[in-house]
PDB file of C-alpha atoms in Angstrom:
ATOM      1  CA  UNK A1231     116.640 134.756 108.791  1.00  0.00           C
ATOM      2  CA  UNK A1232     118.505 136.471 105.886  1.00  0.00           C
ATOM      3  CA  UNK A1233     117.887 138.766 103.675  1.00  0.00           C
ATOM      4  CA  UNK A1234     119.295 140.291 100.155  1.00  0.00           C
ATOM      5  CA  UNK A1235     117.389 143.540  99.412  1.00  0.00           C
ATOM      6  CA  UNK A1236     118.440 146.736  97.501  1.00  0.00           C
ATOM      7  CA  UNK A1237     119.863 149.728  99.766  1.00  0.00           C
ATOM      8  CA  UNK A1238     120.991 153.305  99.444  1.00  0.00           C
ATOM      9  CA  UNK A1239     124.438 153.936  98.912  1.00  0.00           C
ATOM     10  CA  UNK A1240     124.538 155.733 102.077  1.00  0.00           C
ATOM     11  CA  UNK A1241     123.758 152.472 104.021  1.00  0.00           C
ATOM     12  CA  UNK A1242     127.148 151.049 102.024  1.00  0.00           C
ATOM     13  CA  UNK A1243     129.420 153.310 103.270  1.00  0.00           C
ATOM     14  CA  UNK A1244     129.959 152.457 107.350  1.00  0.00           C
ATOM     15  CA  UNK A1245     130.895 148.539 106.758  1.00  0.00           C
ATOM     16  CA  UNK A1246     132.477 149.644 103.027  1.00  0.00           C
ATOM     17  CA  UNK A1247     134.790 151.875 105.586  1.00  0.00           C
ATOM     18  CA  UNK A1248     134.696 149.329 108.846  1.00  0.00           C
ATOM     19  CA  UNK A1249     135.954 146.415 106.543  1.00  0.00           C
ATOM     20  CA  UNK A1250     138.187 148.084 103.366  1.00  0.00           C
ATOM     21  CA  UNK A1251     139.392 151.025 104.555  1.00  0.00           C
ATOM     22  CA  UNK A1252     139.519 152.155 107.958  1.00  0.00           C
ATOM     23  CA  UNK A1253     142.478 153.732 108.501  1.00  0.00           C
ATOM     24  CA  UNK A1254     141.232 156.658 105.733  1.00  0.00           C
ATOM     25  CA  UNK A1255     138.803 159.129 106.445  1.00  0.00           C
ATOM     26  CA  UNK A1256     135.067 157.822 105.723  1.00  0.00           C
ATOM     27  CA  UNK A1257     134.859 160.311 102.283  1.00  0.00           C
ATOM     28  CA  UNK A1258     137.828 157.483 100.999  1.00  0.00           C
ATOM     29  CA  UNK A1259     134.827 155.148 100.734  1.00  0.00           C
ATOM     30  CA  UNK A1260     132.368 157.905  99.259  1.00  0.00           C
ATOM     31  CA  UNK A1261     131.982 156.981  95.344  1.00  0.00           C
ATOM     32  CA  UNK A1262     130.965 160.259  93.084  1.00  0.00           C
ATOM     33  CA  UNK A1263     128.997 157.425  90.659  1.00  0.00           C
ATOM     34  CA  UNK A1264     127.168 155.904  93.522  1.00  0.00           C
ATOM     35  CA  UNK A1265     123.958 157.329  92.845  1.00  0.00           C
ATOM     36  CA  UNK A1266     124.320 155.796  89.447  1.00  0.00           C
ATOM     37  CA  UNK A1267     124.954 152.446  90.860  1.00  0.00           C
ATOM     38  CA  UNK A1268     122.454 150.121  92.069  1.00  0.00           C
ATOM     39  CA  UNK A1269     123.497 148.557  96.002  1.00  0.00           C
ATOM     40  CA  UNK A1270     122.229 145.373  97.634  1.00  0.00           C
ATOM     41  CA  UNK A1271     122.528 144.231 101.238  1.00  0.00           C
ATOM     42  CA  UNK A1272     122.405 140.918 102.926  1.00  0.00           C
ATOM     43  CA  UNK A1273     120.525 141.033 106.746  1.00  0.00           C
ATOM     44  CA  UNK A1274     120.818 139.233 108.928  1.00  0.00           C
ATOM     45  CA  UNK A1275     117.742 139.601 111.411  1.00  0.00           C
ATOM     46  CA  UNK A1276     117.494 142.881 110.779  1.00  0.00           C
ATOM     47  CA  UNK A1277     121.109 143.563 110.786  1.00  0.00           C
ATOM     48  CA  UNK A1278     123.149 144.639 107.291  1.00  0.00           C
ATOM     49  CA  UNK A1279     126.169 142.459 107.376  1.00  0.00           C
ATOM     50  CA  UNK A1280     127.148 142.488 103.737  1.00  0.00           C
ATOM     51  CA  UNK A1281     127.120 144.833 101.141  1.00  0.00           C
ATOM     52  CA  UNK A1282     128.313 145.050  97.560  1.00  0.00           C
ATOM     53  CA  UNK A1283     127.486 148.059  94.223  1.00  0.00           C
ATOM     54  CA  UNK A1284     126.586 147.649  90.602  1.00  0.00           C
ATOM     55  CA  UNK A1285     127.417 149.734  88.246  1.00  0.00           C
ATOM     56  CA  UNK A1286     125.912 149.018  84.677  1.00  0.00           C
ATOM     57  CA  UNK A1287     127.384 150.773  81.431  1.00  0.00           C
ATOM     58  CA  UNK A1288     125.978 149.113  78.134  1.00  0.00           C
ATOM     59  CA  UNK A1289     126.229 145.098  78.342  1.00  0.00           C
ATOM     60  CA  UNK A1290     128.767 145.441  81.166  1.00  0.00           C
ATOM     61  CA  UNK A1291     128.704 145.690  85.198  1.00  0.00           C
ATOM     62  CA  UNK A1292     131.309 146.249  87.763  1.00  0.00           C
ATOM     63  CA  UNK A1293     130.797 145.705  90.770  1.00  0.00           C
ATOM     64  CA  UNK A1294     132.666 147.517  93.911  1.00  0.00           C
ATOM     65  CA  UNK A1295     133.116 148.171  97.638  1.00  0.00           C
ATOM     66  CA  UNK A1296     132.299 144.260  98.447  1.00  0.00           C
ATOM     67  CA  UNK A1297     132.183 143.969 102.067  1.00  0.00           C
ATOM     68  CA  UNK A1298     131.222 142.066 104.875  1.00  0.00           C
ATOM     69  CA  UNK A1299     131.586 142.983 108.601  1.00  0.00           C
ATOM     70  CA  UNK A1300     134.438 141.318 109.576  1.00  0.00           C
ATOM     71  CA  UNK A1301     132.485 139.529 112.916  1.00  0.00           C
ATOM     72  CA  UNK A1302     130.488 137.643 109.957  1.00  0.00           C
ATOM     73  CA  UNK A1303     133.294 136.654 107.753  1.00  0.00           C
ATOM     74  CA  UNK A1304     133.345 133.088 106.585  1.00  0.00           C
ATOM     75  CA  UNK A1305     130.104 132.353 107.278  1.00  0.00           C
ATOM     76  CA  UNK A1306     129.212 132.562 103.689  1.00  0.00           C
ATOM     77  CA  UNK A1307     127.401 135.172 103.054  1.00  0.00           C
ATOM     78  CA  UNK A1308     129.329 137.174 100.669  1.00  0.00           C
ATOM     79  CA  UNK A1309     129.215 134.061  98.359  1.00  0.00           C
ATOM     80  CA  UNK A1310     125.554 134.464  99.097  1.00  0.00           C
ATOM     81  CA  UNK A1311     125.246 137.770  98.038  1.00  0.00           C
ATOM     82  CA  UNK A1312     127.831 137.391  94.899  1.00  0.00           C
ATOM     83  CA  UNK A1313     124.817 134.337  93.541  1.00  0.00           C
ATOM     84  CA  UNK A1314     122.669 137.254  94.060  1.00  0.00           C
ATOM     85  CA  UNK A1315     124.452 139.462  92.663  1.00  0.00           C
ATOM     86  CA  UNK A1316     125.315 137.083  89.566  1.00  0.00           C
ATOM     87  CA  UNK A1317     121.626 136.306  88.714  1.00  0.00           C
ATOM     88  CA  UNK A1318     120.913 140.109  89.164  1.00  0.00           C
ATOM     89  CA  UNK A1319     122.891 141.163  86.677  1.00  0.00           C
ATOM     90  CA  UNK A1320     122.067 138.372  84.163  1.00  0.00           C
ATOM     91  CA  UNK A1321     118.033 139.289  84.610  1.00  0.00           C
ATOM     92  CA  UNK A1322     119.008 143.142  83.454  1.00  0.00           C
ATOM     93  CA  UNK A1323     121.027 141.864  80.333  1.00  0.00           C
ATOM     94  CA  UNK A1324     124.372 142.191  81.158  1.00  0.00           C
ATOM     95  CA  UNK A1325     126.765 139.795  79.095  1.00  0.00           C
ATOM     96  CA  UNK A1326     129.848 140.547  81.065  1.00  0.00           C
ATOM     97  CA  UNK A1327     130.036 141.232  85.331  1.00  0.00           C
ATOM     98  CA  UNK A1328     133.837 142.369  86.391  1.00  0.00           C
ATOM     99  CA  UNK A1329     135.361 143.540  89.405  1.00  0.00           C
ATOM    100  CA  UNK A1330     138.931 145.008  90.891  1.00  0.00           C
ATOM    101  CA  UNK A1331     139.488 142.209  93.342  1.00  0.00           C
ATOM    102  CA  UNK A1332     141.883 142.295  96.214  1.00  0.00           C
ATOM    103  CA  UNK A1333     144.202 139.700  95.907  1.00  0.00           C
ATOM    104  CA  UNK A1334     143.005 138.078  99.158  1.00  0.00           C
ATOM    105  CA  UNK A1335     139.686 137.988  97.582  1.00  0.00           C
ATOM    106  CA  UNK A1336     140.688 135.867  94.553  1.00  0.00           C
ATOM    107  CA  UNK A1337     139.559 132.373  95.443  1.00  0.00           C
ATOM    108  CA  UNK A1338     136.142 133.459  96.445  1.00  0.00           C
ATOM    109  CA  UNK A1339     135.816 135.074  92.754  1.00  0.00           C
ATOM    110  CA  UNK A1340     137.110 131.802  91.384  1.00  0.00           C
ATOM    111  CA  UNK A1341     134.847 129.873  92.719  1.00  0.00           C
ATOM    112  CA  UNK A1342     131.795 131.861  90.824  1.00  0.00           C
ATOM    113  CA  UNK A1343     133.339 131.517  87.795  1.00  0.00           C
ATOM    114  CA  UNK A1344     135.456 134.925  87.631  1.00  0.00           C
ATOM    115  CA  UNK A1345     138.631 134.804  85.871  1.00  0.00           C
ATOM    116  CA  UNK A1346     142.003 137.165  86.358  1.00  0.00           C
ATOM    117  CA  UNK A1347     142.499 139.193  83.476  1.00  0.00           C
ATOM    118  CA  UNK A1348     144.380 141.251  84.181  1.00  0.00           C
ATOM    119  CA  UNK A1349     148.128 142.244  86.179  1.00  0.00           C
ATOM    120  CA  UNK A1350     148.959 142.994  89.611  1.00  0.00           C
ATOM    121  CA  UNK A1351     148.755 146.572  90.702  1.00  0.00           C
ATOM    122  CA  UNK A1352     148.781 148.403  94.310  1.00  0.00           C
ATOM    123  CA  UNK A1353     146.736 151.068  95.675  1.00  0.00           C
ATOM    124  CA  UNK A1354     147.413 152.558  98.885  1.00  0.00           C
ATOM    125  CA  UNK A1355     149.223 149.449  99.360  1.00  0.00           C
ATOM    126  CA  UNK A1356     146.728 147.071  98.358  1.00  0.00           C
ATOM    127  CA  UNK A1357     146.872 144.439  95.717  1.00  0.00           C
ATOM    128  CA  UNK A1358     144.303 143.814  93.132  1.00  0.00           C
ATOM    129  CA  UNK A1359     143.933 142.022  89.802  1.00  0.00           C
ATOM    130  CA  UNK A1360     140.854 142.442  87.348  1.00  0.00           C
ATOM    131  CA  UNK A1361     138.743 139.867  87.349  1.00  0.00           C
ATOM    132  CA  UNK A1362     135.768 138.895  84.548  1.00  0.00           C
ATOM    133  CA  UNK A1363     132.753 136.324  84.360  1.00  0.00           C
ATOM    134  CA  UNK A1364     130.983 136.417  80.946  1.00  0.00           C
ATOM    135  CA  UNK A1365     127.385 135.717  81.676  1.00  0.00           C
TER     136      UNK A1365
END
């Protein structure tokens, strides 16, 4: 059975450092604004297995730190947790949802509707592009 349900950020931050960044120290993953942000989590069972972070400001959201444990990638359920995520945002009034995507992560955004707006840039030798959905 799964599950989408709102979490603390604190039960973000082992996959968000497991799956993005595990070579850093787990404070890398730590966000000072994530007690502003809202944070959802899909189960499965009773197990988290993906996570993702809203942050609203005015008519606009970004969302960050999208992960999924990588023994449960491809399964779809980061898809199902962007719909969620999507329909979320659209019930609190949000006209635009954007993210910094990895450049790996592209096609998934694509498929939902996201567009790259933006140019390449690295961090920590990373590549990402700013992506945009107007809602």
């Amino acid at each position: 059975m799964l599950e989408i349900k709102e979490i603390q950020p604190s039960d973000t931050w082992e996959i968000r450092h497991r799956v993005m960044w595990a070579d850093k120290p787990i404070e890398y993953v730590k966000l000072s604004e994530d007690e502003n942000g809202l944070h959802f989590g899909l189960f499965k069972e009773a197990n988290l297995v993906s996570i993702v972070s809203l942050f609203i400001e005015n008519d606009s959201a970004q969302f960050r730190k999208f992960a999924t444990e990588i023994s449960e990638q491809g399964k779809g359920y980061g898809g199902q947790l962007l719909g969620y995520l999507i329909e979320e945002t659209k019930q609190r009034n949000v006209k635009k949802i954007w993210c910094n995507a990895r450049l790996t992560a592209t096609g998934l955004y694509q498929k939902f509707g996201f567009q790259i707006v933006s140019e390449h840039w690295l961090k920590d030798g990373v590549e990402y592009v700013k992506m945009e959905r107007n809602l």
